[in-house]
PDB file of C-alpha atoms and ligand atoms in Angstrom:
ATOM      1  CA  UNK A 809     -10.124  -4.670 -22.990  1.00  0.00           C
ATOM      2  CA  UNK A 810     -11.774  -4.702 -19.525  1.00  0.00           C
ATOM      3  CA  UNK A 811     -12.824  -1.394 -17.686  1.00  0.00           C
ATOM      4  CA  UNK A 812      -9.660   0.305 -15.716  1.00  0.00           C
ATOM      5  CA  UNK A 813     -10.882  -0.336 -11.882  1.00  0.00           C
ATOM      6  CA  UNK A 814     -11.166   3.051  -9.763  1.00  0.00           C
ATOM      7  CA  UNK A 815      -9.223   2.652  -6.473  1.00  0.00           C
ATOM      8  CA  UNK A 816      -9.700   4.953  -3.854  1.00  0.00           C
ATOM      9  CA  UNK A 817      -6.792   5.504  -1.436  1.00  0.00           C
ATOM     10  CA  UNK A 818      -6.162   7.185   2.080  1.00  0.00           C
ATOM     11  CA  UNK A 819      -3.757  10.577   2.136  1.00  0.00           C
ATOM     12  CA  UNK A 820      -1.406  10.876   5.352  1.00  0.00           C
ATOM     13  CA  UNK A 821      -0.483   7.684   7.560  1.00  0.00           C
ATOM     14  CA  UNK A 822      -2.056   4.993   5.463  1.00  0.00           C
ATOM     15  CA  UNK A 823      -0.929   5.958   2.035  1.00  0.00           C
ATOM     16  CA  UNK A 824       2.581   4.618   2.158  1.00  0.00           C
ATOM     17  CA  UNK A 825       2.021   0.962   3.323  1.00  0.00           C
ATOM     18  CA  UNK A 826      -0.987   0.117   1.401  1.00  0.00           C
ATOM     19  CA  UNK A 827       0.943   1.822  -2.076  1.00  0.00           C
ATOM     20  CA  UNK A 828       3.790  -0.910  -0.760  1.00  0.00           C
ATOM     21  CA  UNK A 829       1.237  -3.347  -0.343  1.00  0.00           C
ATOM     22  CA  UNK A 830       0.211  -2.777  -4.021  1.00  0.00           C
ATOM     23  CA  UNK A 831       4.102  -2.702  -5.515  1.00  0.00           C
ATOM     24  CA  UNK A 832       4.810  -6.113  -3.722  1.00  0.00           C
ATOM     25  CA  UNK A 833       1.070  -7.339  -5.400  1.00  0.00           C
ATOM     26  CA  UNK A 834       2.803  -7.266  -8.738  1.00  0.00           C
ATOM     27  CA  UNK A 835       1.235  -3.697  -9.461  1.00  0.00           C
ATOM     28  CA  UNK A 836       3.625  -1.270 -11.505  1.00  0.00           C
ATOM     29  CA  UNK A 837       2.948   2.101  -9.912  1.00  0.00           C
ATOM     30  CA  UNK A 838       4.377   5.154 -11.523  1.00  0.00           C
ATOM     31  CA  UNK A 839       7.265   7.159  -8.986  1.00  0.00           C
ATOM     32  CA  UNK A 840       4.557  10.048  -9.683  1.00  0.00           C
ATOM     33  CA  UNK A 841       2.378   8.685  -6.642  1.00  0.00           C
ATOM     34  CA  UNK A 842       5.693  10.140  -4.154  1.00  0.00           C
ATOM     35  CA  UNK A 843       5.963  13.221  -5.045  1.00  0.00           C
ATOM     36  CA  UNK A 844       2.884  14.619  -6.714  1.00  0.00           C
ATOM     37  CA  UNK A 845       0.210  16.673  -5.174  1.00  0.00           C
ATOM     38  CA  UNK A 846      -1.778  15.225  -7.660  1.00  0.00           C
ATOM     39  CA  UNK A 847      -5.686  13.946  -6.423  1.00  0.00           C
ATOM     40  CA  UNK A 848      -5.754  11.998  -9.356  1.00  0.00           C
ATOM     41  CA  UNK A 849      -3.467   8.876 -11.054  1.00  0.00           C
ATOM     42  CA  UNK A 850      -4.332   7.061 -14.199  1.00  0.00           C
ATOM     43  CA  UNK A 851      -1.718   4.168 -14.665  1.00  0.00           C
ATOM     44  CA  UNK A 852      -3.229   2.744 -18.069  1.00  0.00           C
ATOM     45  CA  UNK A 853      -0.426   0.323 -18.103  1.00  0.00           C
ATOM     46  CA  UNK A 854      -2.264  -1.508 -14.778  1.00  0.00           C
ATOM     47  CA  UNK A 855      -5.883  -0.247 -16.194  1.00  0.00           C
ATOM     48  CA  UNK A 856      -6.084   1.565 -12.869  1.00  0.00           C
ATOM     49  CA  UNK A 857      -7.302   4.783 -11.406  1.00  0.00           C
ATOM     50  CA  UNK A 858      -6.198   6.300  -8.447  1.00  0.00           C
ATOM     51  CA  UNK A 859      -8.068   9.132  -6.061  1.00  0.00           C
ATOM     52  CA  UNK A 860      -6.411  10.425  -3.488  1.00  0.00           C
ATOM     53  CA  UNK A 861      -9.216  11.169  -0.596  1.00  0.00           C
ATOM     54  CA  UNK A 862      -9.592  12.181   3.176  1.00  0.00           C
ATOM     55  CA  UNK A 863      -9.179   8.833   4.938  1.00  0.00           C
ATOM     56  CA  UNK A 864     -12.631   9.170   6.658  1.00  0.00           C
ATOM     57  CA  UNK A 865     -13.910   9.920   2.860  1.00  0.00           C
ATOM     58  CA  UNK A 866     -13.258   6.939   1.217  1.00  0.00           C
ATOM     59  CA  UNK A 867     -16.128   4.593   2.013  1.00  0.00           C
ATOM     60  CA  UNK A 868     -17.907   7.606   0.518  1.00  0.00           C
ATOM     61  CA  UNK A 869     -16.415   7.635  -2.145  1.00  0.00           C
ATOM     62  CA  UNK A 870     -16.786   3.553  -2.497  1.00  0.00           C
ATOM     63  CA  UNK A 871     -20.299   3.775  -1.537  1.00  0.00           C
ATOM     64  CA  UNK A 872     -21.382   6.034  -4.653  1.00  0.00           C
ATOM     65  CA  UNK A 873     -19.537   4.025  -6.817  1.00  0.00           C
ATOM     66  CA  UNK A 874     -17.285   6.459  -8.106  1.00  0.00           C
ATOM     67  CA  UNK A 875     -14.718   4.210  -6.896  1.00  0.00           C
ATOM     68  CA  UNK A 876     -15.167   0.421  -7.434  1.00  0.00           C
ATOM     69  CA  UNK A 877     -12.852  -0.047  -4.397  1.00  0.00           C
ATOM     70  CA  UNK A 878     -10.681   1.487  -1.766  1.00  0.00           C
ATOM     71  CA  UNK A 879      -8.404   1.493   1.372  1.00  0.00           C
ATOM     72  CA  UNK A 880     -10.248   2.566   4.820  1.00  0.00           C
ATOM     73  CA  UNK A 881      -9.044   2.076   8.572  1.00  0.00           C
ATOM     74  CA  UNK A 882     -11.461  -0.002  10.754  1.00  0.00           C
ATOM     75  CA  UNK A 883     -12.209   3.023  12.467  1.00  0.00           C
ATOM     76  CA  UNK A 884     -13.577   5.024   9.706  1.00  0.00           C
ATOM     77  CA  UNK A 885     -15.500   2.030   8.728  1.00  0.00           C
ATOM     78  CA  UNK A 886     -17.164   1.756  12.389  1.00  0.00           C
ATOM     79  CA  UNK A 887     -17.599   5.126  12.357  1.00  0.00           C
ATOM     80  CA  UNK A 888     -18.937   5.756   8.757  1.00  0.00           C
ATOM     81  CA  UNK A 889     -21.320   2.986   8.262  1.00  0.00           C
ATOM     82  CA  UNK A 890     -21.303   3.216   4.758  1.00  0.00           C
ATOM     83  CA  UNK A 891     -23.027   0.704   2.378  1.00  0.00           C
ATOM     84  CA  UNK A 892     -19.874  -1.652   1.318  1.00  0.00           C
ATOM     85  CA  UNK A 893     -18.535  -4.408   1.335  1.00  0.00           C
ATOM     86  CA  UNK A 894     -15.050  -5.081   3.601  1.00  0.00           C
ATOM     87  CA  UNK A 895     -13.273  -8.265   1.649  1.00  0.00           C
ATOM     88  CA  UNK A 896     -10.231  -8.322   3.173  1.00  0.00           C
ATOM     89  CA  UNK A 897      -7.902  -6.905   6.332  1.00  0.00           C
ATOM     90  CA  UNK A 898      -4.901  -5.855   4.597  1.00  0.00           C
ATOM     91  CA  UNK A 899      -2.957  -5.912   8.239  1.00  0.00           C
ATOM     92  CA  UNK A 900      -1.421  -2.709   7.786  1.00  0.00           C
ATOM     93  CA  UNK A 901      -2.149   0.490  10.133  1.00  0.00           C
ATOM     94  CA  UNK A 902      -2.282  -1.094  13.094  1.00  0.00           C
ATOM     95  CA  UNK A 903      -3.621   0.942  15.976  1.00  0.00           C
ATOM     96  CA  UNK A 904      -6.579   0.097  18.420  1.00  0.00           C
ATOM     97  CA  UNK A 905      -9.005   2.138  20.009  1.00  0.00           C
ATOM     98  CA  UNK A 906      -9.432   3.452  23.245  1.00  0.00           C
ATOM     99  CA  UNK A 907     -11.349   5.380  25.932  1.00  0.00           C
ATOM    100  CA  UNK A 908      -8.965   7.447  28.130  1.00  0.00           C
ATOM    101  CA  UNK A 909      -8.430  10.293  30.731  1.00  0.00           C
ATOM    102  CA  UNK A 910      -6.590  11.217  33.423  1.00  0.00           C
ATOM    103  CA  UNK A 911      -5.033   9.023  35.822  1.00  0.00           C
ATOM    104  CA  UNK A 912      -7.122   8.364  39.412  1.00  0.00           C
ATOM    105  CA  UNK A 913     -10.330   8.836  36.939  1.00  0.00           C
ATOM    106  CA  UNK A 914     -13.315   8.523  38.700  1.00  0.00           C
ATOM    107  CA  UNK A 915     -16.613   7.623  36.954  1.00  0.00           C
ATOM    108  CA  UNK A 916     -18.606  10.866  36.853  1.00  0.00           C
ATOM    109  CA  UNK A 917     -22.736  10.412  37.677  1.00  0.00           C
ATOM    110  CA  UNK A 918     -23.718  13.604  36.175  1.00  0.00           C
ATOM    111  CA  UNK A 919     -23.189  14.449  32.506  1.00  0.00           C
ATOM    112  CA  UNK A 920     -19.994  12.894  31.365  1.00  0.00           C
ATOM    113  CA  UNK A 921     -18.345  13.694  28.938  1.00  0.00           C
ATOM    114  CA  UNK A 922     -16.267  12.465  26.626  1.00  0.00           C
ATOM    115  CA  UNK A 923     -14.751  14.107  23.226  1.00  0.00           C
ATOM    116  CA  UNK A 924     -13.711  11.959  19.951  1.00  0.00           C
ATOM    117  CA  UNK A 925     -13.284  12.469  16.079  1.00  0.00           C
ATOM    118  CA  UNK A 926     -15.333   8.855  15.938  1.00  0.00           C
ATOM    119  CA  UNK A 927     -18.795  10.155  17.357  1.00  0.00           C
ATOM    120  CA  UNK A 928     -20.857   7.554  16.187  1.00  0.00           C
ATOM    121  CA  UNK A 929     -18.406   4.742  17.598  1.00  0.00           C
ATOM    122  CA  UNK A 930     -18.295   6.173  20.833  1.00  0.00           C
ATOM    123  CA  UNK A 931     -21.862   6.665  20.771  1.00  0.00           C
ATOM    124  CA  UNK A 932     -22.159   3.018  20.441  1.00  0.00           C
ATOM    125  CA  UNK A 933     -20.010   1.544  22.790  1.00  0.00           C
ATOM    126  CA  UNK A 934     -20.869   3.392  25.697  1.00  0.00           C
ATOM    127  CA  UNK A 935     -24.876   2.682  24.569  1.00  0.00           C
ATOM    128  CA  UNK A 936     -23.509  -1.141  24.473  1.00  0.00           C
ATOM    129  CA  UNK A 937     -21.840  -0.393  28.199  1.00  0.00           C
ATOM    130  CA  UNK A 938     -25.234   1.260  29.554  1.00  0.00           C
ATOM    131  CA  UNK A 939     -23.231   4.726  30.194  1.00  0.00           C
ATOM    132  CA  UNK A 940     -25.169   7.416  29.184  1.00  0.00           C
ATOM    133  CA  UNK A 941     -22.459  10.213  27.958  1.00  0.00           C
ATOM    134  CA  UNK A 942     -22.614  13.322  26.298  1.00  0.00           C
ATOM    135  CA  UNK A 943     -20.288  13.376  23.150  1.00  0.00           C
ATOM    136  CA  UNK A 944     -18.186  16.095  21.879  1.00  0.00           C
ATOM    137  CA  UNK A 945     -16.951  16.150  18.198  1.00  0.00           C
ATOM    138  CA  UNK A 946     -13.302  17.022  17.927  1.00  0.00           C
ATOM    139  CA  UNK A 947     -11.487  16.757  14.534  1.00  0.00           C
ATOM    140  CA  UNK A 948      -8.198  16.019  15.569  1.00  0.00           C
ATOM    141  CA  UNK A 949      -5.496  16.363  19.276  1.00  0.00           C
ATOM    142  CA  UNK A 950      -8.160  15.281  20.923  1.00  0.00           C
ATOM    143  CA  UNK A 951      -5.683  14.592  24.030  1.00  0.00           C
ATOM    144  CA  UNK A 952      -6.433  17.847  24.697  1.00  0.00           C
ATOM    145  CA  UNK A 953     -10.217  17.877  25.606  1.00  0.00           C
ATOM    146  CA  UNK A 954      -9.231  16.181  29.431  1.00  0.00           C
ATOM    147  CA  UNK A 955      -6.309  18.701  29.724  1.00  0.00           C
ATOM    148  CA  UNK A 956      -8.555  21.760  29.315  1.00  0.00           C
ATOM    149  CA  UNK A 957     -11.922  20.282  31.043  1.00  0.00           C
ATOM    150  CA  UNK A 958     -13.919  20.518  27.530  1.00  0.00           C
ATOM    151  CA  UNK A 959     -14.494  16.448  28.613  1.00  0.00           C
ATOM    152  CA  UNK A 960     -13.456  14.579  31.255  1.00  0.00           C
ATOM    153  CA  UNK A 961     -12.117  11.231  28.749  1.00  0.00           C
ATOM    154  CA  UNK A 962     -11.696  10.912  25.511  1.00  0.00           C
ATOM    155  CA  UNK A 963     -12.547   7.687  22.607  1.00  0.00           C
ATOM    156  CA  UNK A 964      -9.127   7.992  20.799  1.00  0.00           C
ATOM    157  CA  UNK A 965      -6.815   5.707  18.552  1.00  0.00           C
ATOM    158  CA  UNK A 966      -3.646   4.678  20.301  1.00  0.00           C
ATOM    159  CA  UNK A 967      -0.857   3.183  18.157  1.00  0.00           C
ATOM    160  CA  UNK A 968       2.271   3.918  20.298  1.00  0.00           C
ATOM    161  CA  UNK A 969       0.966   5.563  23.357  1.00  0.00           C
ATOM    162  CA  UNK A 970       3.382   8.468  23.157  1.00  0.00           C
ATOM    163  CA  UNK A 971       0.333  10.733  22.570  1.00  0.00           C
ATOM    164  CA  UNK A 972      -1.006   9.653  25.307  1.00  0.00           C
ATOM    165  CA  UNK A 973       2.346   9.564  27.868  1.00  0.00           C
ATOM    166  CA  UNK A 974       3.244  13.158  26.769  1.00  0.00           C
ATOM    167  CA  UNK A 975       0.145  14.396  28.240  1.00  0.00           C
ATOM    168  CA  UNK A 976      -0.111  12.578  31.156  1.00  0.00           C
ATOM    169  CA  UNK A 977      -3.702  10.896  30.281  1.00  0.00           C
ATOM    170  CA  UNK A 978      -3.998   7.514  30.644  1.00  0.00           C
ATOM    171  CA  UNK A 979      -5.506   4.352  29.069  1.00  0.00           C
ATOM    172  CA  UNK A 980      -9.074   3.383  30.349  1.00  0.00           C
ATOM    173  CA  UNK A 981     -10.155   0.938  28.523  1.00  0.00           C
ATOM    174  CA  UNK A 982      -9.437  -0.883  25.285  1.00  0.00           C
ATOM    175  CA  UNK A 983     -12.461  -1.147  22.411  1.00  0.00           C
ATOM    176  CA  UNK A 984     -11.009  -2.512  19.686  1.00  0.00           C
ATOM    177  CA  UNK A 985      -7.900  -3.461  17.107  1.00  0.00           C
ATOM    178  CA  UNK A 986      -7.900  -0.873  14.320  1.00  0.00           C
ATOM    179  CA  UNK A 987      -6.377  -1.700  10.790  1.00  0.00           C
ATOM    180  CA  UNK A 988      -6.503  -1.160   7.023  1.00  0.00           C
ATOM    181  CA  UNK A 989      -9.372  -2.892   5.802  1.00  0.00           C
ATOM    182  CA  UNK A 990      -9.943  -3.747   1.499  1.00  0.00           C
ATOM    183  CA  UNK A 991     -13.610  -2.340   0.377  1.00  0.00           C
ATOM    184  CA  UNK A 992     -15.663  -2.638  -2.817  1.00  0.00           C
ATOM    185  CA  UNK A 993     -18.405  -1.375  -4.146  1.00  0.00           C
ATOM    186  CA  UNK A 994     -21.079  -3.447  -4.433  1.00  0.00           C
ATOM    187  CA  UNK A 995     -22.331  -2.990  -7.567  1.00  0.00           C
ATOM    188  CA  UNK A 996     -19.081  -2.654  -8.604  1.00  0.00           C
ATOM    189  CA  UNK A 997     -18.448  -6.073  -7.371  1.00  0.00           C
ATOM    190  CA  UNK A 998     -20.765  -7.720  -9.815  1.00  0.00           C
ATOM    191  CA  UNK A 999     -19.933  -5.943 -12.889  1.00  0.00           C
ATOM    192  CA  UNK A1000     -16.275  -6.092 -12.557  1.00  0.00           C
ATOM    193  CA  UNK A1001     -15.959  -9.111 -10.258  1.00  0.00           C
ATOM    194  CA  UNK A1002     -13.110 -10.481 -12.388  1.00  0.00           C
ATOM    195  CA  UNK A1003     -10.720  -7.711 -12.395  1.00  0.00           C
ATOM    196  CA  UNK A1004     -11.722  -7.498  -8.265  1.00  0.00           C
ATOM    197  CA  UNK A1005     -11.217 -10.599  -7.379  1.00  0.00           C
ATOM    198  CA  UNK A1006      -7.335 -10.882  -8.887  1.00  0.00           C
ATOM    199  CA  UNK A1007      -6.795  -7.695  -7.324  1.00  0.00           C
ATOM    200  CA  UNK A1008      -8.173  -9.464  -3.844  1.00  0.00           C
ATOM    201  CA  UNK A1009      -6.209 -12.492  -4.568  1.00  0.00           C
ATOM    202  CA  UNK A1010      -3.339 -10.213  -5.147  1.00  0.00           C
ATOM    203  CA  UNK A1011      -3.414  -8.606  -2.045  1.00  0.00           C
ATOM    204  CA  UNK A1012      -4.120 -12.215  -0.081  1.00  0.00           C
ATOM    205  CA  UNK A1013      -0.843 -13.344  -1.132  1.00  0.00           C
ATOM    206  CA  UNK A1014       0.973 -10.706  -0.036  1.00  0.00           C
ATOM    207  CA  UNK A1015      -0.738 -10.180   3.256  1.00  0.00           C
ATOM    208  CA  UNK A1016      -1.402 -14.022   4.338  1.00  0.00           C
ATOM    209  CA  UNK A1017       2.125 -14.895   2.488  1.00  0.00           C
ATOM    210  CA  UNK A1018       5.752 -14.545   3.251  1.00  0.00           C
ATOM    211  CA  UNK A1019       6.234 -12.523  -0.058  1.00  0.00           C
ATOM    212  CA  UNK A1020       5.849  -9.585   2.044  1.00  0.00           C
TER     213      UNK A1020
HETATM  214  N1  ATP B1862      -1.273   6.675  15.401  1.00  0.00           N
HETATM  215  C1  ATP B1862      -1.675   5.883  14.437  1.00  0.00           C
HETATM  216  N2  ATP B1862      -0.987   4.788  14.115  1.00  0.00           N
HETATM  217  C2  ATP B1862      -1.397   3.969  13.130  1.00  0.00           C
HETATM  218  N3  ATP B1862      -2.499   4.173  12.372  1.00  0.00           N
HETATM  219  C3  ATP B1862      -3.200   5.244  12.656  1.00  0.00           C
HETATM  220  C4  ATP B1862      -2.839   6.134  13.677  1.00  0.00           C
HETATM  221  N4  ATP B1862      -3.712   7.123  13.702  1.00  0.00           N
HETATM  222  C5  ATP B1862      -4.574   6.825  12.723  1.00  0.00           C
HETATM  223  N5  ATP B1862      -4.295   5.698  12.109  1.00  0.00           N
HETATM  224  C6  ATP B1862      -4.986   5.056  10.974  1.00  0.00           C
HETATM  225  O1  ATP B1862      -4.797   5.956   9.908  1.00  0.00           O
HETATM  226  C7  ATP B1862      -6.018   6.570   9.535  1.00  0.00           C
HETATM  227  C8  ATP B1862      -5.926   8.062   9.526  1.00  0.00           C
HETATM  228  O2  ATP B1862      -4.762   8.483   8.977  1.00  0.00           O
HETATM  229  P1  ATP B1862      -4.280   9.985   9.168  1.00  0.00           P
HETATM  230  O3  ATP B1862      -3.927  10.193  10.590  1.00  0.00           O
HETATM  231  O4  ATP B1862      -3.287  10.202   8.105  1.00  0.00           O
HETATM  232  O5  ATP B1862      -5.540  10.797   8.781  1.00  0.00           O
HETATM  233  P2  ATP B1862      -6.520  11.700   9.593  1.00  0.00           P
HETATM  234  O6  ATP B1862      -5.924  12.108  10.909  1.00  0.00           O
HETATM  235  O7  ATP B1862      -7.866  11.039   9.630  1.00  0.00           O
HETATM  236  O8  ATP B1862      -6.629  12.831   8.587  1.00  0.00           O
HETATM  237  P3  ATP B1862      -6.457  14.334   8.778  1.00  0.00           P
HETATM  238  O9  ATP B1862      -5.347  14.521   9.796  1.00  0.00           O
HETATM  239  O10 ATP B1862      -6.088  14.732   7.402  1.00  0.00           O
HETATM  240  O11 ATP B1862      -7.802  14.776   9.253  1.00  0.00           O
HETATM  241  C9  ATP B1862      -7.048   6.171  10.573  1.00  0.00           C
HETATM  242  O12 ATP B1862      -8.279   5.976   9.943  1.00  0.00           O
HETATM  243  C10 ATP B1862      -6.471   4.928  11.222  1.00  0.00           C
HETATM  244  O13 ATP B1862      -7.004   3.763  10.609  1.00  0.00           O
HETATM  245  O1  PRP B1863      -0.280   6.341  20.316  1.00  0.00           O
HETATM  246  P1  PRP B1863       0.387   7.265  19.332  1.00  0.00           P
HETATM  247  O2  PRP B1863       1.460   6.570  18.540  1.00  0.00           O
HETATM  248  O3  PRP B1863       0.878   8.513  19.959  1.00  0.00           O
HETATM  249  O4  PRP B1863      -0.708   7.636  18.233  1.00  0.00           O
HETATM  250  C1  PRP B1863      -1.974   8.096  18.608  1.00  0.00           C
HETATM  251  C2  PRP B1863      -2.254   9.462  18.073  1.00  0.00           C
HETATM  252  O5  PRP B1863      -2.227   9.424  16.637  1.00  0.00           O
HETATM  253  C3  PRP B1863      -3.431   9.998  16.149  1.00  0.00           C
HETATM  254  O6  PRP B1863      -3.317  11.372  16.072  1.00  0.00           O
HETATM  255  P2  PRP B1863      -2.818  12.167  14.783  1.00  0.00           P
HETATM  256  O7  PRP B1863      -1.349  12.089  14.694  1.00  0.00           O
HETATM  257  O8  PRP B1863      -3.588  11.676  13.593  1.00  0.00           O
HETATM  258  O9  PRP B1863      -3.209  13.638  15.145  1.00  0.00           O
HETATM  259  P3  PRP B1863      -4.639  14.330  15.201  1.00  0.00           P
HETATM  260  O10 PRP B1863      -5.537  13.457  16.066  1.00  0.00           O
HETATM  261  O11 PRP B1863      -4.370  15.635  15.826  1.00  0.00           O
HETATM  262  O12 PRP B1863      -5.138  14.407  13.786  1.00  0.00           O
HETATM  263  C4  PRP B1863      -4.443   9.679  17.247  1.00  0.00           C
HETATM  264  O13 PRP B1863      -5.555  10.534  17.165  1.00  0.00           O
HETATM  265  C5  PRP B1863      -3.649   9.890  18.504  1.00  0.00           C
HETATM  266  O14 PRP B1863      -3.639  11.221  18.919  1.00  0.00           O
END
């Protein structure tokens, strides 16, 4: 019998569709994975193991190779760097990201601001725009940074805008399309590239596919 494959998955937003995304792969996953406050989910029937991290923890994760694969938004990939390889966009989590502020904005000359949970992506893409900027670390209703004067925009991930509309800020500019991308381990990827790869193929079908 082969090795059971370690899978590391996202709590909160992401969990649901990419545990659907695995139930319409063929995968038999226990009822267990609704309701349990459980961190951790053998299913020896599909030689898996399941972790349950912090979304922005599972390239960790991934990366030390106590997980052979996992489930991470584009964002936290961007913003994590971490050594592993992304095989496939699994199309689900769809969100972009954004800079924004309030509406009649005006670009400021001396120390901007600007306040995000992604540091190290906005650090980049206001490098790549030549805008030097001071960044602020928030961990979460960042929308509120502008509102108070703590910065004077924000790098945030819009899905609906609602966030947004109910506190008057306004879109600046768009960065980039955000979804749920597939990641392995390397090493992980050459000592258990058969079980990987069916579980890749798996996935494909239902993503590419109309079995979805
Ligand atoms: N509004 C959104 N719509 C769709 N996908 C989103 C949205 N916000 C975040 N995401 C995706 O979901 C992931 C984060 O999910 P979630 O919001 O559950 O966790 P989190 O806010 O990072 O965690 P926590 O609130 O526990 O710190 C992101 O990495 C991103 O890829
Ligand atoms: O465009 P919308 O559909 O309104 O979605 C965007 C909001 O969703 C996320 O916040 P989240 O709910 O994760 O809250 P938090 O940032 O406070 O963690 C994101 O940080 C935005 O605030």
């Amino acid at each position: 019998m082969s090795d059971s494959l370690t899978i590391a998955m996202p709590k909160g937003r992401i969990f649901e569709e990419a545990l659907d995304l695995l139930r319409k792969a063929g995968y038999q996953l226990p009822e267990e994975f609704d309701d349990s406050r459980k961190l951790i989910i053998e299913v020896p029937e599909e030689n898996l193991r399941f972790i349950l991290a912090k979304p922005m923890d599972v390239p960790t994760y991934v990366e030390h190779g106590v997980a052979d694969v996992g489930v991470a938004g584009k964002d936290v990939m961007i913003e994590e760097e971490r050594d592993v390889y992304e095989v496939l966009d699994l199309k689900i989590s769809e969100c972009y990201m954004a800079v924004a502020g309030l509406p009649g904005y005006q670009k400021q000359e001396i120390n901007p601001k600007v306040a995000s949970k992604y540091p190290n992506l906005a650090a980049h893409y206001f490098k790549k725009q030549g805008e030097q900027v001071e960044i602020i670390k928030l961990n979460g209703s960042i929308e509120l940074a502008p509102l108070i004067g703590l910065a004077d925009r924000i790098v945030d991930i819009v899905s609906s805008g609602q966030t947004l509309r109910d506190n008057g800020l306004v879109e600046l500019e768009t960065i980039e399309p955000i979804t749920s991308r597939f990641i392995v381990n390397p090493v992980s990827y050459r000592m258990k590239a058969e079980q990987i790869d069916r579980m890749v193929e798996r996935l494909f079908d239902v993503v590419e596919g109309d079995n979805g």
